Structure formats: structure tokens, C-alpha cells
mmCIF file of C-alpha atoms in Angstrom:
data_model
loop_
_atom_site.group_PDB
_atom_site.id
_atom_site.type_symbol
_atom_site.label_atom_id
_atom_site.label_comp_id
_atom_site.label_asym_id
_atom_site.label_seq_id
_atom_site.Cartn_x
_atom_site.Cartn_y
_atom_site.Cartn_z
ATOM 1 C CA UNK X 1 -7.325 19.230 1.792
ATOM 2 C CA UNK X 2 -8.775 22.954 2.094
ATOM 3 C CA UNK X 3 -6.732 25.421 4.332
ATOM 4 C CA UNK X 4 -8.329 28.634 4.354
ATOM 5 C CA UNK X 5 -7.173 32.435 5.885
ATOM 6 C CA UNK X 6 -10.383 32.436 7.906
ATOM 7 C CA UNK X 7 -9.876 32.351 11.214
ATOM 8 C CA UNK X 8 -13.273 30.328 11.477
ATOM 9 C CA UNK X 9 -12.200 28.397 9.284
ATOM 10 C CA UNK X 10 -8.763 27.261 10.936
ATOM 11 C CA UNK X 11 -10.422 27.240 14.440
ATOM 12 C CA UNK X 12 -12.760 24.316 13.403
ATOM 13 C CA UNK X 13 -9.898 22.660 11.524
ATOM 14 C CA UNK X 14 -8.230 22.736 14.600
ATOM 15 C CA UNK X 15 -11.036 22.156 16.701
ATOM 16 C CA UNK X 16 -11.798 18.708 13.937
ATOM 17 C CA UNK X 17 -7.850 17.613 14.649
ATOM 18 C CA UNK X 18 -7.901 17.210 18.191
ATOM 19 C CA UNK X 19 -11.410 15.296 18.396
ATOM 20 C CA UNK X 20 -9.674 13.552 16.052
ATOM 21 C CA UNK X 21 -6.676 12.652 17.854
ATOM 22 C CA UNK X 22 -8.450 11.964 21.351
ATOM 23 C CA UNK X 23 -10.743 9.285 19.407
ATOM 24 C CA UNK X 24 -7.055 8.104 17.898
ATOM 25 C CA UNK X 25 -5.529 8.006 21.265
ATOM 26 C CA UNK X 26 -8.512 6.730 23.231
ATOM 27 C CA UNK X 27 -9.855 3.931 20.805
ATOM 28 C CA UNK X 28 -7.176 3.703 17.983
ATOM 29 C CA UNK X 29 -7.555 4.278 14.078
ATOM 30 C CA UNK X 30 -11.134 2.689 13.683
ATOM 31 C CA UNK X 31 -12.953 5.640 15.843
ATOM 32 C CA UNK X 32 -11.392 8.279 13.504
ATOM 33 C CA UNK X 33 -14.338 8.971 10.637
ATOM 34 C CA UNK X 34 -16.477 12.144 9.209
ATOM 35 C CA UNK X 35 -19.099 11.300 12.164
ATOM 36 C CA UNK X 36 -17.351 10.836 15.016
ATOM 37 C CA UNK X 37 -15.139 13.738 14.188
ATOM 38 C CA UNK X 38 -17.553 16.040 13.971
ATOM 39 C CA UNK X 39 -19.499 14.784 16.560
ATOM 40 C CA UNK X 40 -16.696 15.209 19.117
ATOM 41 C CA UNK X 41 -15.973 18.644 17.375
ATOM 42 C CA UNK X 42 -19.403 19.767 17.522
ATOM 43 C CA UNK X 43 -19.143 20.170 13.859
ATOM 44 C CA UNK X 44 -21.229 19.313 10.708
ATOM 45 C CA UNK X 45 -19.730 16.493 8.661
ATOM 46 C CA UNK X 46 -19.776 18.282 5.714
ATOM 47 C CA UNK X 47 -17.334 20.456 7.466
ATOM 48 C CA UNK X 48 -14.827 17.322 8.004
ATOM 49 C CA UNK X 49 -15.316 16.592 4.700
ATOM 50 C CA UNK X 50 -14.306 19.522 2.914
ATOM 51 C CA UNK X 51 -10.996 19.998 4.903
ATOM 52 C CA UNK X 52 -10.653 15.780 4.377
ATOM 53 C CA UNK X 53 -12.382 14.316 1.503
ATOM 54 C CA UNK X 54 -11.008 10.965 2.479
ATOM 55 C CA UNK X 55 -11.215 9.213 5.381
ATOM 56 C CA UNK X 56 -7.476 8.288 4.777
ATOM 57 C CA UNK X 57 -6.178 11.405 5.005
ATOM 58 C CA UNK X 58 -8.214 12.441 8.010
ATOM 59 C CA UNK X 59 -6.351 9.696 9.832
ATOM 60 C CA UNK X 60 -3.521 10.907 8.038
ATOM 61 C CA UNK X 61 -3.401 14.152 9.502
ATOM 62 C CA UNK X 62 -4.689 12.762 12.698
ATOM 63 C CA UNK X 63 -1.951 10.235 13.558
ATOM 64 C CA UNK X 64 0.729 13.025 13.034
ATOM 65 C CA UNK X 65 1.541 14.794 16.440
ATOM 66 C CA UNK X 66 -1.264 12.341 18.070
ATOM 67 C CA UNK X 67 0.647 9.967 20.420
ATOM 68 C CA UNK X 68 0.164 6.012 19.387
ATOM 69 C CA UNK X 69 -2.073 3.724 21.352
ATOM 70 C CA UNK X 70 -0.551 0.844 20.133
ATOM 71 C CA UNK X 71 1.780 -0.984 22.527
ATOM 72 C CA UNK X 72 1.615 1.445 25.715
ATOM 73 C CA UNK X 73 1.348 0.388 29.098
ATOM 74 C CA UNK X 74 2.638 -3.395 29.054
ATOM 75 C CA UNK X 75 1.650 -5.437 31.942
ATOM 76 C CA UNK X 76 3.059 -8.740 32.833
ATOM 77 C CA UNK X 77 2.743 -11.190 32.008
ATOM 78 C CA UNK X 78 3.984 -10.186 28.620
ATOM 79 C CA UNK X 79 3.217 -12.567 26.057
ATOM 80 C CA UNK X 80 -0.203 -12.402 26.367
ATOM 81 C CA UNK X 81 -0.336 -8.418 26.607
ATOM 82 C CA UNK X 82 1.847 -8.453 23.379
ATOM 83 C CA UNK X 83 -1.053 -10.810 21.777
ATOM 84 C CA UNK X 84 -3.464 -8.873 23.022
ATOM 85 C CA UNK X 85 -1.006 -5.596 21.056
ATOM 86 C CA UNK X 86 -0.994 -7.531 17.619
ATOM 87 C CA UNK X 87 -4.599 -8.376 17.379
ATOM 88 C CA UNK X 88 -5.556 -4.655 17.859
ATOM 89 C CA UNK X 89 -2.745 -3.477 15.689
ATOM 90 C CA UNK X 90 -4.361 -6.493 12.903
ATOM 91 C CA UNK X 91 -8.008 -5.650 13.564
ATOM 92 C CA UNK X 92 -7.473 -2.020 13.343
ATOM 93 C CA UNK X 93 -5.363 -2.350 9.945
ATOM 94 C CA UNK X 94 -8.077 -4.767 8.872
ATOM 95 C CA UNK X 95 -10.104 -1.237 7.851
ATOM 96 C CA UNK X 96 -9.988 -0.004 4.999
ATOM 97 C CA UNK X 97 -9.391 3.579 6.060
ATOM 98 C CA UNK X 98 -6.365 2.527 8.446
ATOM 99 C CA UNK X 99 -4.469 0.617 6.160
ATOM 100 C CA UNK X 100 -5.033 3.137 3.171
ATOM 101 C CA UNK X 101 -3.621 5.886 5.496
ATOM 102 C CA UNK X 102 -0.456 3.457 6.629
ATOM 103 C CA UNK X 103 0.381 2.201 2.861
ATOM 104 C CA UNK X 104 0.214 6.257 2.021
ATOM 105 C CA UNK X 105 2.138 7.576 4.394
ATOM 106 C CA UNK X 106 4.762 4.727 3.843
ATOM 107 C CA UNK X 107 4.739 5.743 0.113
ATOM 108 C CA UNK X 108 4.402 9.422 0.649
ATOM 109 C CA UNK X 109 7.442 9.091 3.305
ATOM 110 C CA UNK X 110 9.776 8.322 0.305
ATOM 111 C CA UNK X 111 9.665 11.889 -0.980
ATOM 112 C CA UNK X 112 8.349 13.930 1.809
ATOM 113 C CA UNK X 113 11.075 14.788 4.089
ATOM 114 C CA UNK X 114 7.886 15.907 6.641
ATOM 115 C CA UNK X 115 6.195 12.790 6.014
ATOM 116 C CA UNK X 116 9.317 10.819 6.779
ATOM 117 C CA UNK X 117 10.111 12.508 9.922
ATOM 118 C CA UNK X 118 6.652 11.850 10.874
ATOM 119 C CA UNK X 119 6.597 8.140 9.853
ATOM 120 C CA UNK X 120 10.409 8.092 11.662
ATOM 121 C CA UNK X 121 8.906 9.072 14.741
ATOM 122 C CA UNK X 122 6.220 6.404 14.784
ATOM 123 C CA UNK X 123 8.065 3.420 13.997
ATOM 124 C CA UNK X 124 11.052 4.815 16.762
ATOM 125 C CA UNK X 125 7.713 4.929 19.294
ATOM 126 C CA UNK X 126 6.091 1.141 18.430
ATOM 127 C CA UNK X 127 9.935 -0.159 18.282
ATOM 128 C CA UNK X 128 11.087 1.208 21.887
ATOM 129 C CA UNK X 129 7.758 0.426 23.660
ATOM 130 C CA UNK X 130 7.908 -3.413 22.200
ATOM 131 C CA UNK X 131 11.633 -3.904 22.960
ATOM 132 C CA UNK X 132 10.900 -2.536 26.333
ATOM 133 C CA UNK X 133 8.090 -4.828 27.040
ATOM 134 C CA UNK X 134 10.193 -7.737 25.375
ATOM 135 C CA UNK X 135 13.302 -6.808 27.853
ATOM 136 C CA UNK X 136 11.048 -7.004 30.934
ATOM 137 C CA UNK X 137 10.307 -10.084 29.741
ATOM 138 C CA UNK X 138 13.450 -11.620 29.015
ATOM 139 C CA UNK X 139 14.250 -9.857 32.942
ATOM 140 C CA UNK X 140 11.380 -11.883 34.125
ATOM 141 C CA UNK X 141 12.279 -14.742 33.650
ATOM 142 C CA UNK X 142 9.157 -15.138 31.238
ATOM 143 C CA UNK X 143 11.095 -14.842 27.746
ATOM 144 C CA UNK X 144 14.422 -16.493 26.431
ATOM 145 C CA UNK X 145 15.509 -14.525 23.303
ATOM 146 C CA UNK X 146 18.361 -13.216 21.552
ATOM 147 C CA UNK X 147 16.463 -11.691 18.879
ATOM 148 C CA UNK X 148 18.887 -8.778 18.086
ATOM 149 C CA UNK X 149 16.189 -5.527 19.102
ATOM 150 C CA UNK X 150 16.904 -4.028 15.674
ATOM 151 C CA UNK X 151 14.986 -7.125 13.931
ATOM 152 C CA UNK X 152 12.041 -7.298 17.014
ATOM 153 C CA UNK X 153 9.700 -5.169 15.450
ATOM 154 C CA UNK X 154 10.109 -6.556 12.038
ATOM 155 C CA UNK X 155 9.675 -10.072 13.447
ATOM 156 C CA UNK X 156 6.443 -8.984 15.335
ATOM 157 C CA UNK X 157 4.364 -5.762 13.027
ATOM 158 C CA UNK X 158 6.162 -6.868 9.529
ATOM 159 C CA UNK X 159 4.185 -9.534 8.868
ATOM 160 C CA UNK X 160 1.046 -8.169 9.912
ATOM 161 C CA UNK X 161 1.459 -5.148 8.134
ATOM 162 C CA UNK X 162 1.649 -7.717 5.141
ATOM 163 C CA UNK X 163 -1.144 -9.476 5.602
ATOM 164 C CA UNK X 164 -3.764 -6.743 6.404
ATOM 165 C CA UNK X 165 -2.333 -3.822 3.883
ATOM 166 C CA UNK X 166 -0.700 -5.785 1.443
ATOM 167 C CA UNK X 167 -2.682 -8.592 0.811
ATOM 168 C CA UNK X 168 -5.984 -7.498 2.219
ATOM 169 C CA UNK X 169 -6.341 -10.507 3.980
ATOM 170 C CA UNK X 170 -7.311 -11.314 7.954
ATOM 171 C CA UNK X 171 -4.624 -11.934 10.500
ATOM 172 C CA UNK X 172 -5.753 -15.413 12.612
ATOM 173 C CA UNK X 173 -5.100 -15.598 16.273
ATOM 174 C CA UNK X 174 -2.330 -18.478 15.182
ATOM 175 C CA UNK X 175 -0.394 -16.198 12.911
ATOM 176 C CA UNK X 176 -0.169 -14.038 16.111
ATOM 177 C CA UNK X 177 1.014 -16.909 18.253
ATOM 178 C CA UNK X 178 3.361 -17.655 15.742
ATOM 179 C CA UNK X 179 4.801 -14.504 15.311
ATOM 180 C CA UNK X 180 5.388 -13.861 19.337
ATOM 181 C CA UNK X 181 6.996 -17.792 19.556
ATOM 182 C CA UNK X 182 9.244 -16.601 16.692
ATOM 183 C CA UNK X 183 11.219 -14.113 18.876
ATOM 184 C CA UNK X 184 11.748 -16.885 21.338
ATOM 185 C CA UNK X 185 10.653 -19.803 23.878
ATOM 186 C CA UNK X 186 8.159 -18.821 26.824
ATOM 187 C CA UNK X 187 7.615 -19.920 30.166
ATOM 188 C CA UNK X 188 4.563 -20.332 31.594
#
């Protein structure tokens, strides 16, 4: 990545990182590349590129300080908001870009105090809004679960996380089903 002491210079990087996190925020990980960057910057491309030669750590740099759209706002009933959740959490770690930016800042976390900290924060976020949604649930009357909340997240984003970033491989619609029966029985 180029930093520079011009003041030009750090404007548009700037300028670049907050397009960059409203397209995060307003249409998740997918939106974030060289064009629509510097579209929404009102910036050349070859601008974004030379402060982010990859689109990896463009998102990189974008998801940190950019609030998560994953997970917000859950309306009842849950279950099939929380589907709704994991298949744009799978389809947007189906990218290339997204996943190479979550399997580096996973790796990068292990020796980066920053990078931790950031990472930290993230996982704290996605964890309280999906054991909040999966409490109102359970106080609903929709959900019976004693899924311990430590575990929830695991249960629900671990093995998604696996298939798209690990094994480069699709998510189905009944892998999601699965995964939201697994934290307990639902009522209609």
C-alpha cells in the first residue's frame, strides 16, 4: 500500500476509504472494487490501485472502522431472516476478493496485535447481533434451544466460512437449513 506526505495524496486516500466503506455498509463486500471505488470517490482507478494493488486489501482496509452489514436489523420471524443472513454472508464469501481479505486478516490477526483488535471487534459485532436475534427468538416462542451463546456463532458462520474460504466450494440453501435446525427445533 502507498502512504504518501502529500496532503493530496492522503485526501483522496481518505476520500477512496469512505466510498469504500458506504459501498461496504450499503451492499456488503462484493460492491467494494477499483471501479466502484473510484467511481463513488470521483477518482481515477489507477489512483485506487496504487494505494491498493489488490482488491483484497482494499476490502481489507475497508472493513476496518466500517460497521458490518451482516446480521443487523433482525425482523421476526427469525429463522427465515437468519437464512436470509447466511446466504448473503455465503454468496458474498463466494468472491474471490472477500474471502481472500477474510482468510488474510484471520492469518495476519495472529501476529498483528492491530489486526487482531480489528478482527476481535468483528467477530464480538456478528456474535452479539446473532445471539440477540436467536434470544428474541427463543422469547418468541419461535425457537427452542439451549445452544450455550458462546458456541452460536460457530454453529451458524463456522461452517460457512469453511466451505466458501477453505474449500472454495458453494454453500446450498440445505446446508443453510441445516445449519439454523442445528441450534434447535422451530415452530412454525
Amino acid at each position: 500500500m502507498s502512504y504518501s506526505s502529500d496532503p493530496r495524496a492522503e485526501r483522496s486516500r481518505e476520500a477512496m476509504l469512505v466510498a469504500a466503506r458506504q459501498l461496504l455498509a450499503g451492499e456488503g463486500p462484493g460492491a467494494v472494487t477499483h471501479r466502484r471505488v473510484a467511481q463513488r470517490a470521483g477518482v481515477g482507478r489507477a489512483t485506487v490501485y496504487r494505494h491498493w494493488p489488490q482488491a483484497d486489501q482494499l476490502l481489507l482496509d475497508a472493513m476496518g472502522g466500517a460497521d458490518l452489514p451482516l446480521f443487523k436489523s433482525p425482523e421476526a420471524p427469525i429463522r427465515p431472516w437468519l437464512r436470509r443472513e447466511l446466504r448473503q454472508m455465503a454468496d458474498e464469501l463466494a468472491i474471490p476478493a472477500v474471502a481472500a481479505a477474510a482468510l488474510t486478516l484471520a492469518q495476519s490477526a495472529l501476529w498483528d496485535a492491530e489486526i487482531a483488535h480489528r478482527q476481535d471487534e468483528s467477530v464480538k459485532t456478528i456474535a452479539e447481533r446473532i445471539h440477540a436475534a436467536v434470544r428474541s427468538a427463543v422469547t418468541s416462542g419461535e425457537l427452542e434451544s439451549d445452544v450455550d451463546p458462546a458456541d452460536l456463532t460457530a454453529l451458524l458462520v463456522g461452517p460457512i466460512v469453511y466451505r466458501t474460504a477453505m474449500q472454495r466450494g458453494a454453500v446450498s440453501g440445505d446446508l443453510v437449513d441445516r445449519l439454523i435446525d442445528s441450534i434447535g427445533t422451530w415452530r412454525a
